[in-house]
Every structure is written in C-alpha cells, then in structure tokens.
XYZ file of C-alpha atoms in Angstrom:
510
model
C 4.650 129.737 -71.595
C 6.683 130.613 -67.997
C 10.096 132.437 -67.856
C 11.679 132.314 -64.751
C 14.444 134.705 -62.938
C 15.790 133.238 -60.448
C 19.211 133.208 -58.617
C 20.669 131.722 -54.774
C 21.072 134.565 -52.222
C 23.508 134.888 -50.060
C 20.592 134.828 -47.074
C 16.883 135.275 -47.106
C 17.285 138.915 -45.853
C 18.630 139.832 -49.394
C 16.521 140.943 -51.548
C 18.013 140.694 -55.912
C 18.132 143.770 -57.300
C 19.708 141.762 -61.033
C 16.498 140.040 -61.076
C 14.247 143.072 -60.898
C 16.459 144.923 -63.281
C 15.719 142.387 -65.723
C 12.519 141.596 -64.984
C 11.712 145.900 -65.169
C 12.796 145.444 -68.711
C 11.157 142.488 -70.266
C 8.877 144.297 -72.325
C 5.890 142.331 -73.408
C 7.275 139.051 -72.496
C 7.175 141.139 -68.596
C 2.955 139.774 -67.780
C 4.433 135.781 -68.620
C 8.166 136.495 -66.543
C 7.831 136.041 -62.649
C 11.090 135.925 -60.145
C 11.595 132.862 -57.496
C 14.241 133.386 -54.999
C 16.565 130.894 -53.043
C 18.789 130.645 -50.287
C 22.001 128.963 -50.727
C 22.455 126.070 -48.363
C 18.693 125.220 -49.996
C 17.523 121.795 -51.176
C 19.420 120.829 -55.018
C 15.969 118.970 -55.527
C 13.580 121.423 -53.208
C 14.419 123.750 -56.028
C 13.747 121.933 -59.362
C 10.302 120.473 -58.144
C 10.251 124.497 -57.060
C 10.789 125.710 -60.526
C 9.715 122.965 -62.753
C 5.586 123.756 -60.078
C 5.939 127.098 -62.922
C 5.476 124.710 -66.401
C 8.517 127.207 -67.199
C 9.868 127.443 -70.833
C 12.597 129.207 -70.215
C 14.949 129.898 -66.216
C 17.284 132.623 -66.199
C 19.969 132.267 -63.443
C 22.153 135.080 -61.968
C 25.173 134.309 -61.499
C 27.647 135.421 -58.474
C 31.164 134.027 -57.242
C 28.767 133.324 -54.167
C 25.918 130.765 -55.677
C 27.883 129.296 -58.882
C 28.728 126.381 -56.800
C 25.841 125.817 -55.935
C 23.936 127.350 -58.684
C 26.217 124.474 -61.152
C 24.492 121.113 -59.649
C 21.095 123.206 -59.617
C 21.398 123.865 -63.377
C 23.037 119.807 -64.020
C 19.534 118.922 -62.080
C 17.167 120.169 -64.100
C 19.522 119.269 -67.477
C 18.480 115.699 -65.924
C 14.635 115.887 -65.109
C 13.232 118.574 -67.841
C 15.809 118.922 -70.309
C 13.374 120.627 -72.924
C 13.757 123.660 -70.637
C 15.988 126.156 -71.733
C 19.194 127.805 -68.985
C 20.422 131.173 -69.631
C 22.760 131.782 -67.421
C 23.870 135.594 -67.280
C 25.408 137.981 -63.961
C 29.757 139.192 -63.121
C 30.684 134.730 -62.115
C 29.753 134.081 -65.992
C 30.493 137.240 -67.907
C 34.537 136.596 -67.450
C 36.863 132.849 -68.378
C 33.112 131.622 -70.204
C 34.001 128.660 -71.724
C 35.652 127.142 -69.084
C 33.357 126.584 -66.987
C 31.045 123.629 -66.423
C 27.864 125.108 -65.531
C 28.717 127.358 -68.858
C 28.300 124.105 -70.816
C 26.193 122.948 -69.219
C 23.938 125.767 -70.198
C 21.991 126.250 -73.838
C 22.116 130.345 -73.504
C 24.783 132.587 -71.918
C 24.313 136.617 -71.448
C 27.758 138.564 -70.507
C 27.660 141.665 -69.209
C 23.977 143.658 -68.906
C 21.008 141.840 -68.921
C 18.773 144.302 -69.742
C 18.035 144.287 -73.023
C 19.704 141.534 -74.407
C 17.972 138.843 -72.256
C 14.670 140.086 -73.381
C 15.359 139.930 -76.637
C 17.396 136.025 -76.397
C 13.900 134.758 -74.852
C 11.892 136.797 -78.130
C 13.980 134.263 -80.017
C 13.170 131.261 -78.129
C 10.024 131.503 -77.730
C 9.195 132.337 -81.310
C 12.151 132.341 -83.390
C 14.006 132.506 -86.208
C 16.616 130.477 -83.459
C 19.766 131.699 -81.735
C 22.446 130.384 -83.572
C 25.421 131.746 -80.906
C 25.556 130.677 -77.216
C 27.069 133.770 -76.270
C 25.483 136.612 -76.071
C 27.466 139.567 -75.564
C 25.071 141.908 -73.065
C 24.263 145.497 -75.135
C 24.678 148.234 -72.964
C 21.841 151.231 -74.341
C 21.500 154.583 -72.020
C 20.101 154.540 -68.751
C 17.692 156.730 -70.145
C 16.306 154.037 -72.081
C 15.580 150.948 -69.385
C 12.283 150.920 -66.582
C 13.887 151.198 -63.365
C 12.328 148.061 -60.866
C 11.664 149.785 -57.239
C 7.780 149.248 -58.026
C 8.790 145.507 -58.059
C 10.119 145.638 -54.270
C 6.619 143.198 -52.618
C 5.030 144.303 -49.922
C 7.313 141.154 -48.368
C 10.558 143.104 -49.028
C 10.000 146.101 -47.694
C 8.155 144.357 -44.418
C 11.606 142.363 -44.156
C 14.820 142.907 -45.884
C 17.413 144.793 -47.489
C 16.350 146.575 -50.100
C 18.920 147.222 -52.728
C 19.104 150.811 -54.971
C 21.795 152.286 -57.405
C 21.798 155.627 -58.059
C 24.739 154.635 -60.435
C 26.408 151.976 -62.891
C 29.832 151.527 -63.168
C 33.129 153.048 -61.782
C 35.856 155.206 -62.692
C 38.536 153.925 -61.103
C 40.873 150.781 -62.771
C 41.682 148.481 -59.343
C 42.742 146.199 -60.913
C 41.486 142.902 -58.588
C 37.665 144.725 -58.985
C 34.726 143.827 -61.492
C 35.180 147.578 -61.859
C 37.700 147.926 -63.140
C 36.699 146.896 -66.780
C 34.398 149.400 -66.625
C 34.961 152.462 -68.570
C 33.390 155.377 -66.140
C 30.010 155.754 -63.777
C 27.018 156.521 -65.534
C 24.195 158.281 -63.493
C 20.305 157.793 -63.712
C 18.473 160.619 -63.935
C 18.871 161.877 -60.102
C 15.446 163.012 -59.881
C 13.284 159.884 -61.663
C 15.584 158.226 -59.449
C 14.787 159.739 -56.100
C 11.299 159.636 -57.364
C 11.150 155.486 -57.208
C 12.741 156.439 -53.540
C 10.142 158.284 -52.292
C 7.409 155.412 -53.473
C 9.481 153.214 -51.849
C 9.383 155.018 -48.620
C 5.732 155.758 -48.977
C 5.049 151.699 -48.695
C 7.544 151.099 -45.614
C 10.497 150.903 -46.863
C 13.169 152.412 -44.055
C 16.788 150.322 -44.711
C 18.177 151.049 -48.281
C 21.389 149.532 -49.153
C 23.209 152.074 -52.510
C 25.490 149.102 -54.497
C 27.032 152.490 -56.254
C 30.291 152.101 -56.702
C 31.487 155.736 -56.064
C 28.373 156.879 -54.078
C 30.347 160.989 -53.614
C 31.732 160.773 -56.957
C 29.334 163.092 -57.774
C 28.765 166.186 -55.191
C 25.968 167.625 -56.183
C 23.842 164.220 -57.051
C 25.987 163.118 -53.510
C 24.020 165.878 -52.065
C 20.600 165.783 -53.620
C 20.441 161.411 -52.604
C 21.594 162.857 -48.538
C 18.757 165.741 -48.683
C 16.664 163.133 -49.096
C 17.408 161.432 -46.051
C 17.477 164.579 -44.146
C 13.930 165.193 -46.015
C 12.757 162.121 -44.558
C 14.841 162.000 -41.267
C 13.239 165.179 -39.797
C 9.732 165.099 -41.109
C 9.401 161.704 -39.099
C 11.720 161.630 -36.225
C 10.765 158.876 -34.774
C 10.365 156.681 -37.041
C 13.872 157.100 -39.728
C 15.392 155.889 -42.602
C 18.805 153.980 -42.602
C 20.929 154.394 -45.459
C 24.005 152.469 -47.050
C 26.807 154.197 -48.929
C 30.133 153.098 -50.570
C 33.145 155.782 -50.894
C 35.759 157.131 -52.151
C 37.920 157.889 -49.389
C 39.701 160.857 -50.173
C 37.263 162.617 -51.623
C 35.083 164.617 -48.525
C 34.840 168.002 -49.776
C 32.993 170.320 -47.300
C 29.990 170.539 -48.671
C 29.227 166.709 -48.413
C 30.366 167.057 -45.034
C 27.961 169.636 -43.838
C 25.542 166.943 -44.876
C 26.885 163.925 -42.860
C 26.300 166.193 -39.751
C 23.318 166.392 -40.079
C 22.030 162.137 -39.928
C 21.640 161.081 -36.497
C 23.117 158.447 -34.649
C 22.477 155.113 -36.269
C 21.217 156.626 -39.546
C 24.026 156.762 -42.281
C 26.787 154.342 -42.823
C 29.679 154.800 -45.559
C 31.658 151.852 -46.526
C 35.475 152.556 -47.340
C 38.034 151.056 -49.240
C 41.027 151.903 -48.349
C 42.939 147.767 -49.040
C 46.431 149.369 -48.116
C 47.837 151.815 -47.312
C 51.073 151.088 -48.855
C 52.510 153.270 -52.017
C 54.135 150.574 -54.604
C 51.560 148.502 -53.716
C 48.485 150.473 -54.701
C 50.563 151.641 -58.202
C 50.656 147.653 -59.206
C 47.141 147.041 -58.789
C 46.809 150.751 -60.185
C 44.562 152.192 -57.582
C 44.776 155.792 -57.225
C 44.096 157.019 -53.527
C 45.634 159.928 -51.550
C 46.253 158.687 -48.516
C 47.371 161.058 -46.591
C 43.191 163.169 -48.039
C 42.378 159.638 -46.960
C 43.196 158.532 -43.223
C 42.830 162.623 -42.745
C 38.986 162.442 -43.474
C 37.889 158.779 -41.818
C 39.714 160.716 -38.784
C 36.968 163.103 -40.095
C 34.210 161.099 -39.795
C 34.349 159.488 -36.696
C 35.406 162.438 -34.463
C 32.557 164.831 -36.061
C 30.382 162.747 -37.692
C 27.383 159.915 -36.611
C 27.878 157.910 -39.858
C 29.693 154.309 -38.809
C 32.968 153.517 -40.633
C 32.676 150.143 -42.070
C 37.001 150.689 -43.683
C 38.575 148.017 -45.958
C 41.197 146.331 -46.402
C 42.625 142.955 -48.543
C 45.491 141.201 -47.560
C 47.920 139.335 -49.767
C 47.736 141.677 -52.772
C 50.733 141.814 -54.767
C 53.884 142.711 -54.056
C 52.392 143.139 -49.784
C 54.000 141.429 -47.184
C 52.959 141.034 -43.409
C 54.503 142.987 -42.069
C 53.646 146.170 -44.325
C 50.125 145.090 -43.712
C 50.360 145.020 -40.683
C 51.545 148.779 -40.713
C 48.312 150.004 -42.524
C 46.367 147.368 -40.094
C 48.275 149.098 -37.261
C 47.582 152.838 -38.822
C 43.610 152.411 -39.452
C 42.948 150.900 -36.262
C 44.161 154.144 -34.482
C 42.073 156.454 -36.632
C 38.989 154.763 -34.935
C 36.920 153.212 -37.339
C 33.572 151.046 -36.441
C 35.077 148.387 -37.700
C 37.981 146.795 -40.118
C 36.913 144.678 -42.477
C 39.948 142.842 -42.882
C 39.528 140.800 -46.527
C 41.569 137.938 -49.011
C 42.382 138.528 -52.400
C 39.842 137.169 -54.389
C 40.753 136.465 -58.381
C 37.755 137.549 -60.046
C 37.070 136.486 -63.170
C 37.816 138.727 -65.559
C 39.888 141.064 -62.944
C 43.615 141.989 -64.615
C 44.807 141.209 -61.421
C 45.727 138.048 -62.755
C 49.088 140.044 -64.466
C 50.816 140.085 -62.207
C 50.260 135.933 -61.064
C 53.902 134.937 -62.409
C 55.886 137.594 -61.030
C 54.536 137.604 -57.416
C 53.759 133.950 -57.803
C 50.415 134.404 -56.540
C 48.823 131.360 -55.848
C 44.733 131.051 -56.147
C 42.601 128.423 -55.361
C 40.971 127.122 -58.669
C 37.349 126.980 -56.583
C 34.573 129.815 -55.762
C 35.945 132.446 -54.324
C 38.671 131.764 -55.552
C 40.801 132.460 -52.427
C 44.443 134.316 -52.615
C 46.509 131.450 -50.746
C 50.306 132.348 -51.383
C 52.160 135.150 -52.309
C 56.270 135.303 -53.158
C 56.022 137.611 -49.780
C 52.869 135.125 -48.029
C 53.391 131.384 -48.039
C 50.961 129.740 -46.958
C 50.666 128.251 -43.856
C 51.394 132.996 -42.608
C 48.196 133.537 -45.500
C 45.957 130.785 -43.578
C 46.866 132.592 -40.204
C 45.834 135.909 -41.727
C 42.673 134.280 -42.447
C 41.716 133.141 -39.318
C 42.805 136.537 -37.722
C 40.220 137.994 -39.920
C 37.520 135.298 -39.007
C 38.315 136.179 -35.426
C 38.571 139.925 -36.360
C 35.205 140.219 -36.662
C 33.652 137.807 -34.460
C 35.514 140.395 -31.264
C 36.022 143.176 -32.828
C 32.954 143.996 -35.494
C 31.105 142.403 -33.628
C 30.707 145.527 -31.530
C 30.372 143.029 -28.821
C 33.426 143.274 -27.063
C 33.986 146.762 -27.238
C 35.635 147.419 -23.763
C 37.727 144.127 -23.604
C 39.729 144.401 -27.218
C 42.008 147.927 -26.603
C 42.887 145.268 -23.487
C 43.844 142.673 -26.197
C 45.191 145.377 -28.503
C 47.327 147.069 -26.542
C 49.315 144.549 -24.903
C 52.383 145.865 -23.017
C 53.744 142.528 -25.541
C 53.957 143.982 -28.630
C 53.573 147.589 -30.200
C 51.816 146.705 -32.530
C 48.135 146.040 -31.860
C 48.403 144.226 -35.447
C 50.031 141.365 -33.441
C 48.633 141.331 -30.271
C 45.090 140.293 -31.538
C 47.696 137.525 -33.966
C 48.346 135.930 -31.137
C 44.683 135.944 -29.907
C 44.284 134.878 -33.170
C 46.555 132.068 -32.360
C 45.844 131.162 -29.305
C 42.213 131.287 -30.095
C 43.224 128.249 -33.332
C 45.343 125.671 -30.821
C 42.570 126.042 -28.250
C 39.595 125.101 -30.421
C 40.387 123.905 -33.668
C 37.029 126.653 -35.435
C 37.068 129.670 -36.386
C 32.824 129.379 -37.145
C 30.745 128.044 -34.663
C 31.370 129.376 -31.542
C 29.026 130.310 -29.543
C 28.889 133.802 -27.399
C 29.419 132.678 -24.391
C 32.984 130.241 -25.294
C 34.513 133.026 -27.203
C 33.960 135.637 -24.572
C 34.799 132.560 -21.398
C 38.255 131.574 -24.230
C 38.670 135.607 -24.238
C 39.195 136.052 -20.593
C 41.486 133.215 -20.577
C 43.711 134.652 -22.755
C 43.741 137.623 -20.718
C 44.720 135.759 -17.543
C 47.120 133.775 -19.571
C 48.687 137.572 -20.515
C 49.035 138.675 -16.759
C 45.389 139.749 -16.191
C 44.119 139.006 -12.566
C 40.915 136.597 -12.976
C 38.376 138.900 -11.222
C 39.863 141.822 -14.091
C 39.218 139.851 -16.284
C 35.400 138.690 -15.406
C 35.060 142.237 -14.686
C 35.784 143.741 -18.087
C 33.929 140.534 -20.522
C 30.474 141.751 -18.028
C 30.697 145.498 -18.695
C 30.503 144.256 -22.427
C 27.645 142.174 -21.823
C 28.925 139.771 -23.758
C 27.225 136.675 -21.844
C 29.546 133.232 -20.669
C 28.785 130.029 -19.471
C 29.048 131.462 -16.121
C 25.611 133.297 -15.401
C 27.424 135.180 -12.156
C 29.246 136.720 -15.131
C 26.364 138.890 -16.629
C 23.663 139.619 -14.554
C 19.802 140.439 -14.152
C 20.861 144.210 -14.357
C 23.295 143.383 -16.959
C 21.205 141.485 -19.718
C 18.329 144.027 -19.310
C 20.830 147.426 -19.687
C 21.216 145.101 -23.237
C 18.184 144.412 -24.105
C 16.280 147.906 -23.628
C 19.830 149.171 -25.754
C 19.437 147.417 -28.399
C 16.057 148.067 -28.511
C 16.535 151.370 -28.732
C 18.960 151.510 -31.658
C 17.297 148.896 -33.567
C 14.855 150.539 -35.020
C 17.196 152.887 -36.807
C 20.227 150.883 -37.895
C 21.388 146.768 -37.719
C 21.718 144.725 -34.533
C 25.330 144.715 -35.222
C 25.159 148.342 -36.127
C 23.219 149.264 -33.121
C 26.358 147.253 -30.365
C 28.648 149.361 -31.684
C 26.109 152.336 -30.739
C 25.097 151.110 -27.580
C 29.016 150.554 -26.574
C-alpha cells in the first residue's frame, strides 16, 4: 500500500513546499507515503512508468498554472494504463472553476484549498472506508499551530542543490483582484520561535539559500525583525559562508526599525521582491489595490541608495483601465528609482480571482489556455499587447540579466525620445523584426545585435564595440572579448556566486 505525492516543478532547483507540507501532516499514513517530483518537459510515459513502479494505491497531484496541461496528459495516461489507481488532485489551479476542467473530470477526487488536514482524511476513507461519496472536498483550514512544519523533509540533496522554500505565514490581508490571495481573509502567522528553530536545523544541515513564500513579509515588523536577526546572526558568525534570503515585501511599509536591520546585510545576501504593479491610482482603485505611491517610491529609492538589498520590482501590463501610455509612465517612473530588476509581467487571469468582474466593461480578452494571459483590452489591442509581450522578454534578456549594465543606459537614453520605455520599445521591435524570435537567442548573437542597433541609432561602430566589451557580454567576434576581460568576469562571478544567485551576482559585479 503506497500513497504517492507528486507534482511537476518548473525547474529541478524548485523543491515543492506544498508536497512536503502534505507529507508532514499525513499522520499514521506517513510511513506509506512517498514524494515523487518531476520537472515540466519530462516525457509523460516516463513519468507514468516511474509512478507505477511504486505500485501506488493513491496518487495525489499538486496542480498549478504552469503544470496543469502536462499534468492533465499524465493523469489521462495513468487512467488508461492503471485505472485502479485512485487519483486525487489539489492545488490552486484546480481549486476554483473546477467543474469545467478536463483534469478534474479525469480524476477520482479533488481537494480544494488547504489540503494539510483534508487530504490525509480522504486517503483514510479511500483505503479503509467508507468510500467517499463526493468527488470534490473543500479543504479544512486548521489553526497553524495544529500543523506539523515540513522542513525536516528537505533531503540532503535538496539542501545541496535546490532552493528551499519556507513560510513564516500564510495568507494575505490585501485584496488585489489579480491575485488569488485576494480570497484570503487575512494573514495567519506560524509560531515564530518554532519556525526559527526549524530554520536553525536547516542551517546546521548546510542550507544557505532560503526563499520565503510569505505574501507580506513586512506586515508584522516585530516578526520581520526576528527573522532578519536570525540571518544577521548567521552572517556575523561565519561571513565566509554566507546565507541568502529572499522576501516579498509591501512597498509602502518600511519603518525605521526595519531599515536599520536591512542596512546591516552585506552585498549578495538579501533580495526583495516588491510589487508595484501599477503607478496609476485609477487602475489601482479598479483592482482594489491599496498603495501609497509616493511612499512606495520613496522606500524603493531609499533601498537603492542606503542598502545592499537586491531589488526585484514588479509591474503588470494589461490591467483594466490602463493603456500603453499610462503603463509607460509607470515604467519610466520606476526605472528612475533604479531598482536592480524590473519584472515586466503580463496580466494573467488566475482561476478564482476577482479580476474577471472587469471582463465585459474593459473588453478584457484572455487566452483560454494556461497561463491565461491577457490578449487584449479596450485600451490595448492584440497587436500592441504582443509588442508588450516581446518587450518583456527582451527586457529580461538585456536589462534584468545584468549582462549589459554599461550598454543599457545608452539604449534607454537615446536622443530620439525622452521616454526610456519608448526607446527600449524601438529596440524590442527591431530585434523581433530582425530575428523573428524571442527565445533561444544565444548571448553572443544578442550582443552583436545590440551593437548593430546602437550603430543604427547613430553610434560609432568602434564605440559600440567598446561598450559591449566593457559588459563582458561576449560576441561572435572574439576580439571584442579579450582574455583579460574573460578572466575578470570569471573572477568576479566566482566571488559573488558563493552568496548570491548567479544573475544577482552579475548585477553586483557590473
């Protein structure tokens, strides 16, 4: 008798926190429950073979927006070759609008919402009876104090090779309509001392990279300070073996006590994900996002100027009521604050989110297939939205990658326009017209293309080549990258990669 907990992660380096939370709370069934993780892109028949090798009675799948299509195919194959295996689904993608989903129709049971308590109870009924009569089971939400934390289930291999996801709290008090957390009533904290004791054990086992999934890390400042002090103590005790922590923070809530703690972190040890989404007050009101824009901008500027935190700031294109001109103004305003990375996202209609209420009034057209990306609105037609999608991709390759730190200002500050957004959009349109591609563009080719663009904008060819050389970007013409530059790049990244992820390291050494 075996129960399998499985999911398809986006990358091998992502270890599923959700599956481990379920396994930690299986109670008397934990001894017969195992994890079997895969990565999207794996052959469905290979995954079926590996799952059935355990001779499972029950397989529980974690279903998310990034893996639902491949998981649907996997479940369909399992039902063909092993119909006796009971398939139970859970996860955010299948917790809402469930009846219309083919994967739900294929499966035997579905747990919506929290599964920590409901999934083990359902498994007992399946194995021992009485047989559950209902297909869909609403997840029971217990007090967090009643749950067993999952961190001992991270293996030594996980610790050595994967990002460890941790949560000091669940839920979110804010109601942003594009986010599933809008459905939460509030945020619920785990016992902070017990939580930090778990992190202590992980650190003692060798864990050094921690990514917090909390939606609002800086909501409770006392708790935030305790968590930050945990990491500061580790850094002080062994600066040669640093930890790295990633937090999602509310941009307009940064009191002095938190600033004092943030200032103590050395380079390469702290990363903040900051959701701005839009600087347009009317758009913010439409999607129920409460944000003091002036305070948010002030805090981002302070973090850039007075801390070593790496800032990853989010904007969303395609929100109801926002046209390209409004988005461009917000982009330029954010760029002026100089965060390390601007994550240019395109709106997605997550199942269950209240954003759907604007569909008719604002002409919102979404792709019917995952990840349900916005295709057009009454303010941005399909062709313009496609240009934004390509802009986002090229921005990630050129700006966020950290590989073009000296070249990027020349692109953004072209004399042809006062708007950096407009200048990069011209580059984006040119790159697409030249390559007919947004993926699989080799770094060397991209560097050559950027140099060609600068020349087409009026820059001297040798000057353009010199700028690209200063960025160690690498080009097809090896003369543009001397052995000295290669050695400097390798040395700089080697020093930084010990503490920080590689892309952040490039920003540090630029």
